[in-house]
Amino acid sequence: RYWLWDTSADGVVQRGTLTVGVNDVGHDVKFFGATSGSYLLWDESEDDLLIVPGSANTAGFVLGHTARVATANGVNAAAQIQGIDGSGAALQIVRWQNDAYGSELHLSKSRGATVTADGALSNNDGIGVITFGANDGDSWHPSAYIKVEADAAHSASEHAARIIFNTATGSTSPAERMRIDSAGDIFHYGGGSSATIQMHDAGGNNGSLKIIANENSNTADECRIDFNSPAAATANQEIAFNEGDAGGASGNKGYRLRHSPHNGYFEMY
């Protein structure tokens, strides 16, 4: 192990392994960057490796490339994994412990203006977003989001939140398609003139929709299907029973139960 003045690099080169301290007796090691206030620190008292940014918040961590790369929505994240294959562009979190718990990924939000400061969220505040971005051969664009937002102003007794799923159609930006609100209600929004929910059985058997009212209770709770239209709506409300063709494709054969808002009666045809 030795030090060498390398004339081609115009600097001192370490040959071999550089050891700082001994087992159980460590030392802080700090490397400064070109930006004022930015440095990499091994904090021996906490056993932490810290990347500390300067006032411009330019410090980052990049694995698999020589620099950070901006992608969908122009985001140039401080921590990045850049890869050219399945294992190189992957993040693996494994928990090795003899208990009933799995690995965890936490996305959190505080309205506190400084790190570690508490700050209660307001109604509709974003809590976390997972963005799925794709390249169209010229630039990056978002294709889908999974978002969690506050469903009420937060306090010690109120932590309401909703989950929202957004997808893109054609060249449009991702739009909301489904949400699960804090009460457990599910809302589905179609991308065109109608909203469709399809249920397919992968085994080729029957697809089914079950509505169960409080199955663990003996109370007389009711099961309902409600068809609600705006007061000025003129469209009919229908339940359709369609038969498939011989090849399995959905056909137009079958029956429909229709309610006409004008005439106020039901008809089957």
CSV table of C-alpha atoms in Angstrom, one decimal:
chain,number,residue,atom,x,y,z
A,1,ARG,CA,0.0,0.0,0.0
A,2,TYR,CA,1.5,3.3,-1.0
A,3,TRP,CA,1.0,6.8,-2.4
A,4,LEU,CA,2.1,7.8,-5.9
A,5,TRP,CA,2.4,11.1,-7.6
A,6,ASP,CA,0.9,10.4,-11.1
A,7,THR,CA,2.2,13.0,-13.6
A,8,SER,CA,-0.4,12.1,-16.2
A,9,ALA,CA,-3.2,12.8,-13.7
A,10,ASP,CA,-1.2,15.6,-12.1
A,11,GLY,CA,-2.1,14.4,-8.6
A,12,VAL,CA,-1.5,11.9,-5.8
A,13,VAL,CA,-2.9,8.4,-6.4
A,14,GLN,CA,-3.6,5.9,-3.7
A,15,ARG,CA,-2.4,2.4,-4.4
A,16,GLY,CA,-4.2,-0.3,-2.4
A,17,THR,CA,-7.0,0.1,0.3
A,18,LEU,CA,-7.2,3.2,2.4
A,19,THR,CA,-8.5,2.4,5.9
A,20,VAL,CA,-9.6,5.1,8.3
A,21,GLY,CA,-9.7,4.0,12.0
A,22,VAL,CA,-10.0,0.4,13.2
A,23,ASN,CA,-13.0,-1.8,14.1
A,24,ASP,CA,-15.2,-0.1,16.7
A,25,VAL,CA,-13.1,3.1,16.5
A,26,GLY,CA,-14.0,5.2,13.5
A,27,HIS,CA,-13.5,8.7,12.2
A,28,ASP,CA,-15.6,11.1,10.2
A,29,VAL,CA,-14.6,11.3,6.5
A,30,LYS,CA,-15.8,14.3,4.5
A,31,PHE,CA,-15.4,15.0,0.7
A,32,PHE,CA,-16.4,18.5,-0.5
A,33,GLY,CA,-18.0,19.3,-3.8
A,34,ALA,CA,-17.6,22.3,-6.1
A,35,THR,CA,-20.8,23.9,-4.9
A,36,SER,CA,-20.6,25.8,-1.6
A,37,GLY,CA,-22.0,23.8,1.3
A,38,SER,CA,-22.1,20.5,-0.6
A,39,TYR,CA,-20.3,17.5,0.7
A,40,LEU,CA,-20.3,13.7,1.2
A,41,LEU,CA,-19.9,12.7,4.8
A,42,TRP,CA,-19.3,9.4,6.6
A,43,ASP,CA,-20.7,10.1,10.1
A,44,GLU,CA,-19.0,7.6,12.3
A,45,SER,CA,-21.0,8.4,15.4
A,46,GLU,CA,-24.3,7.5,13.6
A,47,ASP,CA,-22.9,5.0,11.1
A,48,ASP,CA,-24.6,7.0,8.3
A,49,LEU,CA,-23.4,8.0,4.8
A,50,LEU,CA,-24.7,11.5,4.1
A,51,ILE,CA,-25.0,13.4,0.9
A,52,VAL,CA,-25.5,17.0,1.9
A,53,PRO,CA,-26.5,19.6,-0.7
A,54,GLY,CA,-25.7,23.2,-0.7
A,55,SER,CA,-28.2,26.0,-0.9
A,56,ALA,CA,-28.8,25.3,-4.6
A,57,ASN,CA,-29.9,21.7,-3.6
A,58,THR,CA,-27.7,20.3,-6.4
A,59,ALA,CA,-26.3,17.2,-4.7
A,60,GLY,CA,-27.5,13.8,-5.7
A,61,PHE,CA,-26.9,10.1,-5.9
A,62,VAL,CA,-26.7,8.3,-9.3
A,63,LEU,CA,-26.2,4.6,-9.9
A,64,GLY,CA,-25.5,3.3,-13.4
A,65,HIS,CA,-24.6,6.6,-15.1
A,66,THR,CA,-22.3,9.6,-15.0
A,67,ALA,CA,-24.9,12.2,-14.3
A,68,ARG,CA,-28.6,12.7,-13.4
A,69,VAL,CA,-31.1,12.6,-16.2
A,70,ALA,CA,-34.5,14.4,-16.3
A,71,THR,CA,-37.4,12.3,-17.5
A,72,ALA,CA,-41.3,12.6,-17.4
A,73,ASN,CA,-42.5,16.0,-16.4
A,74,GLY,CA,-38.9,17.3,-16.5
A,75,VAL,CA,-38.2,15.7,-13.1
A,76,ASN,CA,-34.5,15.4,-12.4
A,77,ALA,CA,-34.6,13.5,-9.1
A,78,ALA,CA,-31.8,13.7,-6.5
A,79,ALA,CA,-31.6,9.9,-6.3
A,80,GLN,CA,-31.6,8.0,-9.5
A,81,ILE,CA,-30.9,4.4,-10.9
A,82,GLN,CA,-30.1,4.4,-14.6
A,83,GLY,CA,-29.8,1.0,-16.2
A,84,ILE,CA,-29.7,-0.7,-19.6
A,85,ASP,CA,-31.3,-4.0,-18.6
A,86,GLY,CA,-33.8,-5.5,-16.1
A,87,SER,CA,-31.4,-5.9,-13.2
A,88,GLY,CA,-29.6,-2.6,-13.8
A,89,ALA,CA,-32.8,-0.6,-13.9
A,90,ALA,CA,-34.4,-2.1,-10.8
A,91,LEU,CA,-34.8,-1.4,-7.1
A,92,GLN,CA,-35.0,-4.4,-4.8
A,93,ILE,CA,-36.1,-4.2,-1.2
A,94,VAL,CA,-35.9,-7.5,0.7
A,95,ARG,CA,-36.8,-8.1,4.4
A,96,TRP,CA,-34.9,-11.0,6.1
A,97,GLN,CA,-36.7,-11.5,9.4
A,98,ASN,CA,-38.6,-14.3,11.0
A,99,ASP,CA,-41.9,-12.5,11.5
A,100,ALA,CA,-45.2,-11.7,9.7
A,101,TYR,CA,-44.1,-8.4,8.2
A,102,GLY,CA,-42.9,-7.6,4.7
A,103,SER,CA,-40.8,-4.9,3.1
A,104,GLU,CA,-42.0,-1.3,3.1
A,105,LEU,CA,-41.8,1.8,0.9
A,106,HIS,CA,-42.8,5.1,2.5
A,107,LEU,CA,-44.0,8.2,0.7
A,108,SER,CA,-44.8,10.9,3.2
A,109,LYS,CA,-45.6,14.6,3.3
A,110,SER,CA,-45.5,17.4,6.0
A,111,ARG,CA,-46.3,21.1,5.5
A,112,GLY,CA,-43.4,21.9,7.8
A,113,ALA,CA,-41.1,24.4,5.9
A,114,THR,CA,-37.8,22.7,7.1
A,115,VAL,CA,-36.6,19.2,7.4
A,116,THR,CA,-38.0,17.4,10.5
A,117,ALA,CA,-40.6,20.2,11.0
A,118,ASP,CA,-44.2,19.2,11.6
A,119,GLY,CA,-47.0,20.7,9.5
A,120,ALA,CA,-50.6,19.5,9.2
A,121,LEU,CA,-51.9,18.8,5.7
A,122,SER,CA,-54.8,20.8,4.3
A,123,ASN,CA,-57.7,19.2,2.4
A,124,ASN,CA,-56.7,18.1,-1.2
A,125,ASP,CA,-52.9,18.2,-0.4
A,126,GLY,CA,-50.9,15.6,-2.2
A,127,ILE,CA,-49.3,13.0,0.0
A,128,GLY,CA,-47.5,10.9,-2.6
A,129,VAL,CA,-47.3,10.2,-6.3
A,130,ILE,CA,-46.0,7.3,-8.3
A,131,THR,CA,-45.4,8.4,-11.9
A,132,PHE,CA,-45.1,6.1,-14.9
A,133,GLY,CA,-43.2,7.9,-17.7
A,134,ALA,CA,-42.5,6.8,-21.3
A,135,ASN,CA,-40.3,8.1,-24.1
A,136,ASP,CA,-42.0,8.7,-27.5
A,137,GLY,CA,-38.8,8.7,-29.5
A,138,ASP,CA,-38.3,12.5,-29.0
A,139,SER,CA,-39.1,13.3,-25.4
A,140,TRP,CA,-40.4,12.0,-22.1
A,141,HIS,CA,-44.1,12.2,-21.1
A,142,PRO,CA,-46.1,10.9,-18.2
A,143,SER,CA,-48.4,7.9,-19.1
A,144,ALA,CA,-50.0,7.2,-15.7
A,145,TYR,CA,-50.1,8.2,-12.1
A,146,ILE,CA,-51.1,6.6,-8.8
A,147,LYS,CA,-51.7,9.5,-6.4
A,148,VAL,CA,-52.7,9.7,-2.7
A,149,GLU,CA,-54.3,13.0,-1.5
A,150,ALA,CA,-55.7,14.3,1.8
A,151,ASP,CA,-59.4,13.9,1.8
A,152,ALA,CA,-59.8,16.4,4.7
A,153,ALA,CA,-57.7,18.8,6.7
A,154,HIS,CA,-55.4,16.7,8.9
A,155,SER,CA,-55.2,16.8,12.6
A,156,ALA,CA,-54.5,14.4,15.5
A,157,SER,CA,-58.0,12.9,15.1
A,158,GLU,CA,-58.3,13.2,11.2
A,159,HIS,CA,-56.1,11.3,8.7
A,160,ALA,CA,-58.5,10.9,5.8
A,161,ALA,CA,-57.0,10.2,2.4
A,162,ARG,CA,-58.0,9.0,-1.0
A,163,ILE,CA,-56.2,7.0,-3.8
A,164,ILE,CA,-56.5,8.3,-7.4
A,165,PHE,CA,-55.6,6.4,-10.6
A,166,ASN,CA,-54.8,8.4,-13.7
A,167,THR,CA,-54.1,7.0,-17.2
A,168,ALA,CA,-53.4,8.7,-20.6
A,169,THR,CA,-55.4,8.1,-23.8
A,170,GLY,CA,-53.6,8.9,-27.0
A,171,SER,CA,-51.6,12.1,-26.8
A,172,THR,CA,-53.6,13.4,-23.8
A,173,SER,CA,-52.2,13.9,-20.3
A,174,PRO,CA,-53.1,11.3,-17.7
A,175,ALA,CA,-56.7,11.9,-16.5
A,176,GLU,CA,-58.5,10.5,-13.5
A,177,ARG,CA,-60.1,7.1,-14.2
A,178,MET,CA,-60.8,5.8,-10.7
A,179,ARG,CA,-60.6,6.9,-7.1
A,180,ILE,CA,-61.2,5.2,-3.7
A,181,ASP,CA,-62.1,7.9,-1.2
A,182,SER,CA,-61.6,7.9,2.6
A,183,ALA,CA,-65.1,6.4,3.1
A,184,GLY,CA,-64.2,3.4,0.9
A,185,ASP,CA,-66.5,4.5,-2.0
A,186,ILE,CA,-65.2,3.7,-5.5
A,187,PHE,CA,-65.7,6.1,-8.4
A,188,HIS,CA,-64.9,5.2,-12.0
A,189,TYR,CA,-64.6,7.7,-14.8
A,190,GLY,CA,-64.5,6.6,-18.5
A,191,GLY,CA,-62.2,8.2,-21.0
A,192,GLY,CA,-64.8,8.8,-23.7
A,193,SER,CA,-68.6,9.1,-24.0
A,194,SER,CA,-69.2,6.3,-21.5
A,195,ALA,CA,-67.7,4.6,-18.5
A,196,THR,CA,-67.4,0.9,-18.7
A,197,ILE,CA,-66.4,-1.7,-16.1
A,198,GLN,CA,-65.7,-5.2,-17.4
A,199,MET,CA,-65.2,-8.3,-15.3
A,200,HIS,CA,-63.6,-11.4,-16.9
A,201,ASP,CA,-62.9,-14.7,-15.4
A,202,ALA,CA,-59.4,-15.9,-16.4
A,203,GLY,CA,-60.5,-19.5,-16.2
A,204,GLY,CA,-63.1,-19.1,-18.9
A,205,ASN,CA,-66.0,-19.6,-16.5
A,206,ASN,CA,-68.6,-17.2,-15.2
A,207,GLY,CA,-67.9,-13.5,-14.4
A,208,SER,CA,-69.8,-12.2,-11.5
A,209,LEU,CA,-70.6,-9.2,-9.4
A,210,LYS,CA,-71.6,-9.8,-5.8
A,211,ILE,CA,-73.2,-7.2,-3.6
A,212,ILE,CA,-73.2,-8.2,0.0
A,213,ALA,CA,-74.7,-6.1,2.8
A,214,ASN,CA,-72.8,-6.4,6.0
A,215,GLU,CA,-72.3,-10.2,5.8
A,216,ASN,CA,-71.1,-10.4,9.4
A,217,SER,CA,-74.3,-8.9,10.8
A,218,ASN,CA,-77.8,-10.2,11.2
A,219,THR,CA,-79.3,-6.8,10.7
A,220,ALA,CA,-81.7,-6.2,7.8
A,221,ASP,CA,-79.3,-4.2,5.6
A,222,GLU,CA,-80.3,-3.9,2.0
A,223,CYS,CA,-78.4,-4.5,-1.2
A,224,ARG,CA,-79.0,-1.9,-4.0
A,225,ILE,CA,-78.1,-0.9,-7.5
A,226,ASP,CA,-78.9,2.8,-8.0
A,227,PHE,CA,-79.1,4.5,-11.5
A,228,ASN,CA,-78.7,8.2,-10.9
A,229,SER,CA,-78.9,10.8,-13.7
A,230,PRO,CA,-79.0,14.6,-13.6
A,231,ALA,CA,-82.5,16.0,-13.3
A,232,ALA,CA,-82.5,17.3,-16.9
A,233,ALA,CA,-81.2,14.0,-18.3
A,234,THR,CA,-83.2,12.4,-21.1
A,235,ALA,CA,-81.2,9.2,-21.6
A,236,ASN,CA,-82.7,5.9,-20.8
A,237,GLN,CA,-81.3,3.7,-18.0
A,238,GLU,CA,-80.7,0.1,-18.9
A,239,ILE,CA,-79.6,-3.3,-17.7
A,240,ALA,CA,-78.4,-5.4,-20.7
A,241,PHE,CA,-78.1,-9.2,-20.8
A,242,ASN,CA,-76.0,-10.0,-23.9
A,243,GLU,CA,-75.1,-13.4,-25.3
A,244,GLY,CA,-71.7,-14.1,-26.8
A,245,ASP,CA,-71.1,-15.4,-30.3
A,246,ALA,CA,-69.9,-18.9,-30.9
A,247,GLY,CA,-66.3,-17.7,-31.0
A,248,GLY,CA,-66.7,-16.1,-27.6
A,249,ALA,CA,-67.1,-12.5,-28.8
A,250,SER,CA,-69.7,-10.3,-27.1
A,251,GLY,CA,-72.8,-10.1,-29.3
A,252,ASN,CA,-76.0,-8.1,-29.4
A,253,LYS,CA,-78.3,-11.0,-28.7
A,254,GLY,CA,-80.1,-11.0,-25.4
A,255,TYR,CA,-82.5,-8.9,-23.4
A,256,ARG,CA,-82.5,-5.4,-22.0
A,257,LEU,CA,-84.4,-3.9,-19.0
A,258,ARG,CA,-85.0,-0.3,-19.8
A,259,HIS,CA,-86.4,2.6,-17.7
A,260,SER,CA,-87.6,5.7,-19.6
A,261,PRO,CA,-87.3,8.9,-17.6
A,262,HIS,CA,-90.0,10.5,-19.8
A,263,ASN,CA,-92.6,7.8,-19.6
A,264,GLY,CA,-91.8,6.6,-16.1
A,265,TYR,CA,-92.1,2.9,-16.9
A,266,PHE,CA,-89.9,-0.2,-17.4
A,267,GLU,CA,-89.8,-2.3,-20.6
A,268,MET,CA,-88.0,-5.5,-21.5
A,269,TYR,CA,-87.1,-6.2,-25.1
